Coordinates of C-alpha atoms in Angstrom, one line a residue:
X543 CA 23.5 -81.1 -40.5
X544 CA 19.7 -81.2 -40.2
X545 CA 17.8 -82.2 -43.1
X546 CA 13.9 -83.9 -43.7
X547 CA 13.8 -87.5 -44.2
X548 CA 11.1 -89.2 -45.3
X549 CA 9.6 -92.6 -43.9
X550 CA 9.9 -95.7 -45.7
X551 CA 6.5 -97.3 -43.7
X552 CA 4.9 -94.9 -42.8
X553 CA 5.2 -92.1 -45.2
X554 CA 5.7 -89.1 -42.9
X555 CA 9.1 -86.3 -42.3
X556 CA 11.0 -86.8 -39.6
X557 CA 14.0 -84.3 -38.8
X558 CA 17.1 -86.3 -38.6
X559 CA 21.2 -85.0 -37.9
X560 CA 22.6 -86.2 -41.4
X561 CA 26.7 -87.2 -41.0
X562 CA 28.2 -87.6 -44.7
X563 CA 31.0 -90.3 -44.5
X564 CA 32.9 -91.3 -47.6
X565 CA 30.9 -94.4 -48.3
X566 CA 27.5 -94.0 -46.6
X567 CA 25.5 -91.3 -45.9
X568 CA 24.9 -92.0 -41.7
X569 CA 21.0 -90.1 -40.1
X570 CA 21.2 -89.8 -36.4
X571 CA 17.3 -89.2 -34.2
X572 CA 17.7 -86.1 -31.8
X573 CA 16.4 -86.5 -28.4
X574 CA 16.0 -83.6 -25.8
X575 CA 18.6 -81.4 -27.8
X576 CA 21.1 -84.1 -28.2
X577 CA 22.5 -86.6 -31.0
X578 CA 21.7 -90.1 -29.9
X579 CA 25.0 -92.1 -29.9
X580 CA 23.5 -94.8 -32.6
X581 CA 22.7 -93.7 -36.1
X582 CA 19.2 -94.5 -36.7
X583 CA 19.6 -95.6 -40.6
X584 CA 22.2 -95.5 -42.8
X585 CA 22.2 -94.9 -46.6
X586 CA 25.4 -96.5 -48.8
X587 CA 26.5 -94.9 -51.8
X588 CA 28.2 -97.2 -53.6
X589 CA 25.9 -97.5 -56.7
X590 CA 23.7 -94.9 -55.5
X591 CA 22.0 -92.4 -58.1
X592 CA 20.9 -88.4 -57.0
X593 CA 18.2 -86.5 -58.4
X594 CA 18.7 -83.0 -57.9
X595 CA 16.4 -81.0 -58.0
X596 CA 13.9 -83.7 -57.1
X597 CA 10.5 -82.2 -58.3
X598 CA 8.4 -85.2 -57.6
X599 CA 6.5 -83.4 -54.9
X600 CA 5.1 -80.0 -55.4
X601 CA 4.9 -78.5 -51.9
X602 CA 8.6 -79.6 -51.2
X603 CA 10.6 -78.3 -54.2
X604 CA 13.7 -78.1 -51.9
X605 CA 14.1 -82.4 -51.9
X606 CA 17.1 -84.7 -53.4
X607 CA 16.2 -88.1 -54.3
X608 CA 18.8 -91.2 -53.6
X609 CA 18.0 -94.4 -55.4
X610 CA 20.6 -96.9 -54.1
X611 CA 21.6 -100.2 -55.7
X612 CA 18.8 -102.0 -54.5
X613 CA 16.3 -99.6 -55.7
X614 CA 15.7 -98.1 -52.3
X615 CA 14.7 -94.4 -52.8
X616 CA 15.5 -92.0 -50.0
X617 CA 13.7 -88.5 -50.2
X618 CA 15.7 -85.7 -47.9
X619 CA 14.5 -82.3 -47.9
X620 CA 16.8 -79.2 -47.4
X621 CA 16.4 -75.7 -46.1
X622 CA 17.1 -73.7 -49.1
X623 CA 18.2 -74.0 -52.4
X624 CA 21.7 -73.2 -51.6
X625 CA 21.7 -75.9 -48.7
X626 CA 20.1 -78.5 -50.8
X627 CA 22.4 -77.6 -54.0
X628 CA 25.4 -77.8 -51.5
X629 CA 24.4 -81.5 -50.2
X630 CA 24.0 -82.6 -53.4
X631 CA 27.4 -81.8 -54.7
X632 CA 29.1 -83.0 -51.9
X633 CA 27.2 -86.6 -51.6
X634 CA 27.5 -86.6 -55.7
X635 CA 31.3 -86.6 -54.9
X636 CA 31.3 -89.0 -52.4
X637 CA 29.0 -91.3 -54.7
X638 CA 31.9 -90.7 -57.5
X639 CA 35.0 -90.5 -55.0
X640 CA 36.7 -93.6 -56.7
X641 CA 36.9 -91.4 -60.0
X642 CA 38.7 -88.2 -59.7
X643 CA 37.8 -87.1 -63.7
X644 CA 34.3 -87.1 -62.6
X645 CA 34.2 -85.2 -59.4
X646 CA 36.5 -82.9 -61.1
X647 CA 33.9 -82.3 -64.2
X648 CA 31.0 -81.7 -60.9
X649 CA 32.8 -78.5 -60.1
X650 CA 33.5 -77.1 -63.5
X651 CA 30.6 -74.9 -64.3
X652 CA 29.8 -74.7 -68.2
X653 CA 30.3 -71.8 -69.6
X654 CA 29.0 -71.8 -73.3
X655 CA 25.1 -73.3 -74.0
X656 CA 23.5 -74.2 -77.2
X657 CA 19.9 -74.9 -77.2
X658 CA 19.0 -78.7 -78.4
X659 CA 18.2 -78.5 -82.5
X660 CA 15.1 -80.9 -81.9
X661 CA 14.0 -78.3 -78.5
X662 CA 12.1 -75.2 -79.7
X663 CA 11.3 -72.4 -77.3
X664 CA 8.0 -72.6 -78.4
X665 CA 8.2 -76.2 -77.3
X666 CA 9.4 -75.2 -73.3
X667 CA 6.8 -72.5 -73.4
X668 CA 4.3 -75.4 -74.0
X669 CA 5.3 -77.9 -71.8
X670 CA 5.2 -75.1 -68.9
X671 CA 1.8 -74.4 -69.1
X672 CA 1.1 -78.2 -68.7
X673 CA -1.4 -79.0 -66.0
X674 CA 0.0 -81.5 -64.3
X675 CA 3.8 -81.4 -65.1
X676 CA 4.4 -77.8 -66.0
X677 CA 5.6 -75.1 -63.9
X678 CA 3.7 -75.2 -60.8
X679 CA 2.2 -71.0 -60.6
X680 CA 1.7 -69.6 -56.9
X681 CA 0.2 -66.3 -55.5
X682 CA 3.2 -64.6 -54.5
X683 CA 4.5 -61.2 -52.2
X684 CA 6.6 -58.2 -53.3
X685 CA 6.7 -55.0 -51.4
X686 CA 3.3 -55.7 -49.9
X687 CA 2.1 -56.5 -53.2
X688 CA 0.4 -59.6 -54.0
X689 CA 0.7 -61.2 -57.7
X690 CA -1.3 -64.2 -59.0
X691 CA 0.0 -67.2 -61.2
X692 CA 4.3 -66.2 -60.5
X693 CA 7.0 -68.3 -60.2
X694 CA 10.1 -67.7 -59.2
X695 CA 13.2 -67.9 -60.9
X696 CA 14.5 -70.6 -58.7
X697 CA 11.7 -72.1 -59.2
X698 CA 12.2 -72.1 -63.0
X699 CA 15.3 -72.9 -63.1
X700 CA 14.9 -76.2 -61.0
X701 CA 11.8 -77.3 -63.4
X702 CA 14.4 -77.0 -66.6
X703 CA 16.7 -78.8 -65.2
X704 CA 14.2 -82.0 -63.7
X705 CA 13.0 -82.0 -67.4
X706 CA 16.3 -82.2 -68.7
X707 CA 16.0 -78.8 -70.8
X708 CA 19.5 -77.9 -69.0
X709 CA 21.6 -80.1 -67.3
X710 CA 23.5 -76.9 -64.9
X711 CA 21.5 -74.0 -63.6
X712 CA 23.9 -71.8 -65.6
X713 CA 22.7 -73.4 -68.7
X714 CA 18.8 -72.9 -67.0
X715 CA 19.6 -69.5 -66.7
X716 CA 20.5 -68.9 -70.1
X717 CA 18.0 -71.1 -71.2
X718 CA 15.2 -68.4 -69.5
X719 CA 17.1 -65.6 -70.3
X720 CA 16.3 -66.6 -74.0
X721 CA 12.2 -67.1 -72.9
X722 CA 12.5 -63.0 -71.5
X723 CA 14.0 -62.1 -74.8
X724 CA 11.5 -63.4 -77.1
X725 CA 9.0 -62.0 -74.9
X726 CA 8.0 -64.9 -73.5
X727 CA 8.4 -64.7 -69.8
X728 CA 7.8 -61.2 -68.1
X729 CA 9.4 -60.5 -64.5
X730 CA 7.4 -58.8 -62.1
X731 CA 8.1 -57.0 -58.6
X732 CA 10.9 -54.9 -57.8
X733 CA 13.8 -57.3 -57.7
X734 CA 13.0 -59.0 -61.0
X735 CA 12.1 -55.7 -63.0
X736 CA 15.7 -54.1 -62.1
X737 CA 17.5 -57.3 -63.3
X738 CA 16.3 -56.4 -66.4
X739 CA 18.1 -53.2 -66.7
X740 CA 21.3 -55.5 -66.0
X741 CA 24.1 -54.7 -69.0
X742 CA 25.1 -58.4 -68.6
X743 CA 23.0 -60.8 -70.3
X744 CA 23.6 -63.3 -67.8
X745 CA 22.1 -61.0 -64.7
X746 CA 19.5 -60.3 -66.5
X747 CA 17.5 -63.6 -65.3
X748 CA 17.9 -64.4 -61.4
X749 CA 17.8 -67.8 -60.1
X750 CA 16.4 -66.3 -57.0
X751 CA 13.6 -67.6 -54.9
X752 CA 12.6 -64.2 -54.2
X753 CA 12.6 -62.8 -58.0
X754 CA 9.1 -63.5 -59.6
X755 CA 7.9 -64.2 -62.8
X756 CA 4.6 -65.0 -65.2
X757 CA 4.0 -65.7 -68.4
X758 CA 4.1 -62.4 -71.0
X759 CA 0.2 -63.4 -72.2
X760 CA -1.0 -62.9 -68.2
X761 CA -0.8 -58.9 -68.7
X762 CA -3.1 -58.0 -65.8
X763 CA -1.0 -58.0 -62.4
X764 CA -3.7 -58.5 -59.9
X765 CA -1.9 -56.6 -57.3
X766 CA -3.4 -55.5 -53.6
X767 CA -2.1 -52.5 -51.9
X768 CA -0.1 -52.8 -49.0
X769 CA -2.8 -51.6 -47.2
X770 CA -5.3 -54.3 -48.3
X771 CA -2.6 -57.2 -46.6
X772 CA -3.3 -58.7 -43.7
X773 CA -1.1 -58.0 -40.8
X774 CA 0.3 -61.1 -40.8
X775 CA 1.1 -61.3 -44.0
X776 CA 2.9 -57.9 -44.1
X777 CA 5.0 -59.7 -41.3
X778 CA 6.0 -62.3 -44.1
X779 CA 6.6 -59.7 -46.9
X780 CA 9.5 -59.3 -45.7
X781 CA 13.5 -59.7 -47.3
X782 CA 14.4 -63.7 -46.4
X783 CA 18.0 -62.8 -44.7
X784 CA 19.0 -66.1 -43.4
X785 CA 16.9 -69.4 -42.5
X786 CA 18.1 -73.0 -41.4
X787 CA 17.3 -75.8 -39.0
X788 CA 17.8 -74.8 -35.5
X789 CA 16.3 -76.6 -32.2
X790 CA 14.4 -74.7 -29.8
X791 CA 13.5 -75.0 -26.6
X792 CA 9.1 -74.8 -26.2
X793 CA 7.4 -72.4 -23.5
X794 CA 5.3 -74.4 -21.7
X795 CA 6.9 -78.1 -21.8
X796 CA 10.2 -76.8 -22.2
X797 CA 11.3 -80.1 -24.4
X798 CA 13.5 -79.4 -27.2
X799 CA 12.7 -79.6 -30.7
X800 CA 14.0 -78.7 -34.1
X801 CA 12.2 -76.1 -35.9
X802 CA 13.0 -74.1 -39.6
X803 CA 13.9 -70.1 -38.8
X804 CA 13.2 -67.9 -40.9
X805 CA 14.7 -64.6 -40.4
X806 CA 13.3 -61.6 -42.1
X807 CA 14.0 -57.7 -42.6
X808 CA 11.5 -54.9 -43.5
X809 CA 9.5 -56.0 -41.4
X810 CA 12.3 -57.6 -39.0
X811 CA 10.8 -61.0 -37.7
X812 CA 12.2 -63.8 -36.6
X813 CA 9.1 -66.9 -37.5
X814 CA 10.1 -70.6 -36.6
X815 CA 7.8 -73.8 -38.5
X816 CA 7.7 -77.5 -37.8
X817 CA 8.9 -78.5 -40.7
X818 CA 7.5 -81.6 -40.5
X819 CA 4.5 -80.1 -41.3
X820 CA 2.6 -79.6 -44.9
X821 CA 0.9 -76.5 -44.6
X822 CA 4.2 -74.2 -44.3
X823 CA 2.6 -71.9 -41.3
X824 CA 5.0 -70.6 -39.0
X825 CA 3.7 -72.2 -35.6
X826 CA 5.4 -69.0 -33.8
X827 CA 7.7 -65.7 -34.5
X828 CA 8.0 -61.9 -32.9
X829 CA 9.1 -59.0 -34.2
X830 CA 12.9 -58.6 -33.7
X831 CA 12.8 -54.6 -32.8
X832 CA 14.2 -53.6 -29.4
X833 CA 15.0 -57.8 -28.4
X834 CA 18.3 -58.7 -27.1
X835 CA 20.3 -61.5 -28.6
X836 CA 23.4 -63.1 -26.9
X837 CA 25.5 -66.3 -26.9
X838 CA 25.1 -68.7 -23.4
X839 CA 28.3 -70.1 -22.2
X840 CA 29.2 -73.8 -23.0
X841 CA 30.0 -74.4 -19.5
X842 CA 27.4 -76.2 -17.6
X843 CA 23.3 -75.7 -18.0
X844 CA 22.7 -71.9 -18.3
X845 CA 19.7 -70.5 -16.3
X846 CA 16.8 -70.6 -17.8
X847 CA 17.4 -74.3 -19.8
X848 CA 16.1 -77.4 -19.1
X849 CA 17.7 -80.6 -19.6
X850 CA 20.5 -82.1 -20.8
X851 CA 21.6 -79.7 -23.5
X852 CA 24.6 -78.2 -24.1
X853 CA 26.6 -76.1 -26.2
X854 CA 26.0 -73.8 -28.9
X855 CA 22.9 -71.9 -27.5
X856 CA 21.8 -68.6 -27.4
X857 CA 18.8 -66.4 -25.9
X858 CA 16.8 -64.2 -27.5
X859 CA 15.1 -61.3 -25.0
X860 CA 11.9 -60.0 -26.6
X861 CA 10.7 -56.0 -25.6
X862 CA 7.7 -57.9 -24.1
X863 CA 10.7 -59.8 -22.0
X864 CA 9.7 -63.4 -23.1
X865 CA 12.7 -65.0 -23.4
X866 CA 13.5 -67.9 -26.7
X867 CA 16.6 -70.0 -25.9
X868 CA 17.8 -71.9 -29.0
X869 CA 20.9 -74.3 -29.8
X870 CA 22.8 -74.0 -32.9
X871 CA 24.8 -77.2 -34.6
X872 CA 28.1 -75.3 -34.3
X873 CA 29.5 -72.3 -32.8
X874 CA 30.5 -70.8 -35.9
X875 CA 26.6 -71.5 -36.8
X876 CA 25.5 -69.8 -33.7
X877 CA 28.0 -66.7 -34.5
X878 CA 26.1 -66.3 -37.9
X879 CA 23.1 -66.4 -36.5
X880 CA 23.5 -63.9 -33.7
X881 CA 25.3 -61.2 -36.4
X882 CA 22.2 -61.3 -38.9
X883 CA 20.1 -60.9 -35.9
X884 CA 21.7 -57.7 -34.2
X885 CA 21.4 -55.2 -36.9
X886 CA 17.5 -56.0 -37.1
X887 CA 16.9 -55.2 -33.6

């Protein structure tokens, strides 16, 4: 699949197609839709050691961190949490495929936690509020409300784990379950708050990157109306359906490049970003009420496409009749996308 890698001279992201072999880890450059036939680099495991989550950058918390043998350190960034979490089990297994007891122990989650005698909560609490390597608070959205110094919880649970509070997130989870019930922590927003009300202790905290947090002592809310957002930030208030790395075809030079989609409900919008890009703007989107979304036959270069490309593509029809065709890595890929698209329309 698709993932961020970043340069080893110069120190930029480049979107590569990632093939996970046994052995080596194999990144492939996409040209004009297509996988070239050569894979551009390739990363061996044997040796290797993951860092998951990788927190060494704070405006890419989604990144795992391969140090090989020779000290080499490879940074790829995922689409979500669940993507990157996903990758990192499976390359952890193929770093420890020569010792079944191991890759067995990845997959069995722990289901008891005791918090370290010489770690006091008081001692977390602290450490979070560090300036340069505590929990990194942003203003974030909920229902058209806007709340300064949050977190979320995936956000939380991530930075206990990279300081070795927890080593699973169930244990993180616990772990700031424990920080809400001695008051702490505080959710705020709608998704958080009704956690809360959870009979299971272990719902009560959601390692969600759309459930928000603060710190109990930050009592004022410093909320603005839903009137007093800007329209296009209303358009990203919305519910995060699905996103992942698709390739699109552009407007005007109609080359082919792979962009992040980010597919949203209440508001429904559909917003694409270079995600080779630091600011995290969408560089386009459009509303997804009254388009028309429908797979294009793998047979042969459907109207409207230019190039070489083949397979996997569909076409988006806007009411304003512009028309978005964009290529999947898989048909079963494309078939997801195109069901979490229709009801929104």
């Amino acid at each position: 699949g698709f993932l961020l890698l970043q340069g080893h001279v110069v120190r930029n992201w480049k979107v590569r197609w990632f093939v996970l072999l046994q052995d080596k880890l194999l990144y492939y450059k996409i040209e004009g839709g297509k996988k070239e036939p050569s894979p551009k680099g390739r990363i061996l495991l044997d040796g290797c050691t993951i860092t998951c989550p990788c927190l060494e950058y704070e405006n890419r918390p989604l990144l795992i961190k391969l140090k090989t043998k020779t000290n080499t350190d490879y940074f790829l960034e995922c689409c979500s949490r669940e993507e990157r979490d996903s990758w990192a089990l499976d390359i952890t297994g193929a770093i420890h495929a020569g010792h079944p007891v191991q890759v067995q122990e990845l997959h069995r989650m722990k289901n008891s936690f005791k918090l370290l005698e010489n770690i006091s909560l008081h001692n977390i609490v602290e450490r979070m509020y560090d300036s340069s390597t505590g929990i990194k608070l942003t203003r974030n959205l909920d229902q058209g409300n806007r709340y300064k110094e949050t977190f979320t919880g995936s956000a939380l649970v991530d930075w206990l784990i990279s300081n070795s509070f927890a080593v699973s997130r169930f244990e993180a989870v616990t772990l700031a379950s424990m920080l809400m019930d001695e008051n702490f922590l505080r959710p705020v927003g709608v998704r958080s708050t009704e956690a809360t009300r959870s009979s299971d202790p272990s719902e009560k905290f959601l390692d969600d990157s759309t459930a928000l947090y603060m710190f109990a002592e930050s009592s004022k809310k410093n909320t603005s109306s839903k009137e007093e957002v800007h329209f296009n930030i209303s358009e990203l208030s919305g519910t995060i359906v699905k996103q992942g790395f698709l390739v699109k075809q552009g407007h005007k030079r109609k080359n082919w490049k792979v962009r992040k989609f980010v597919l949203r409900a209440d508001p429904a919008f559909l917003h694409y970003y270079d995600p080779t890009k630091e600011d995290n703007k969408p560089v386009g989107g459009f509303s997804l009420r009254g388009c028309l979304v429908s797979a294009l036959e793998d047979n042969g270069v459907p109207a409207g496409v230019k190039g070489n490309v083949q397979g996997n593509l569909f076409k988006i029809i806007t009411k304003n009749d512009i028309h978005y065709y964009i290529q999947a890595s898989s048909k079963a890929e494309r078939v997801q996308w195109i069901e979490a698209i229709k009801p929104l329309t």
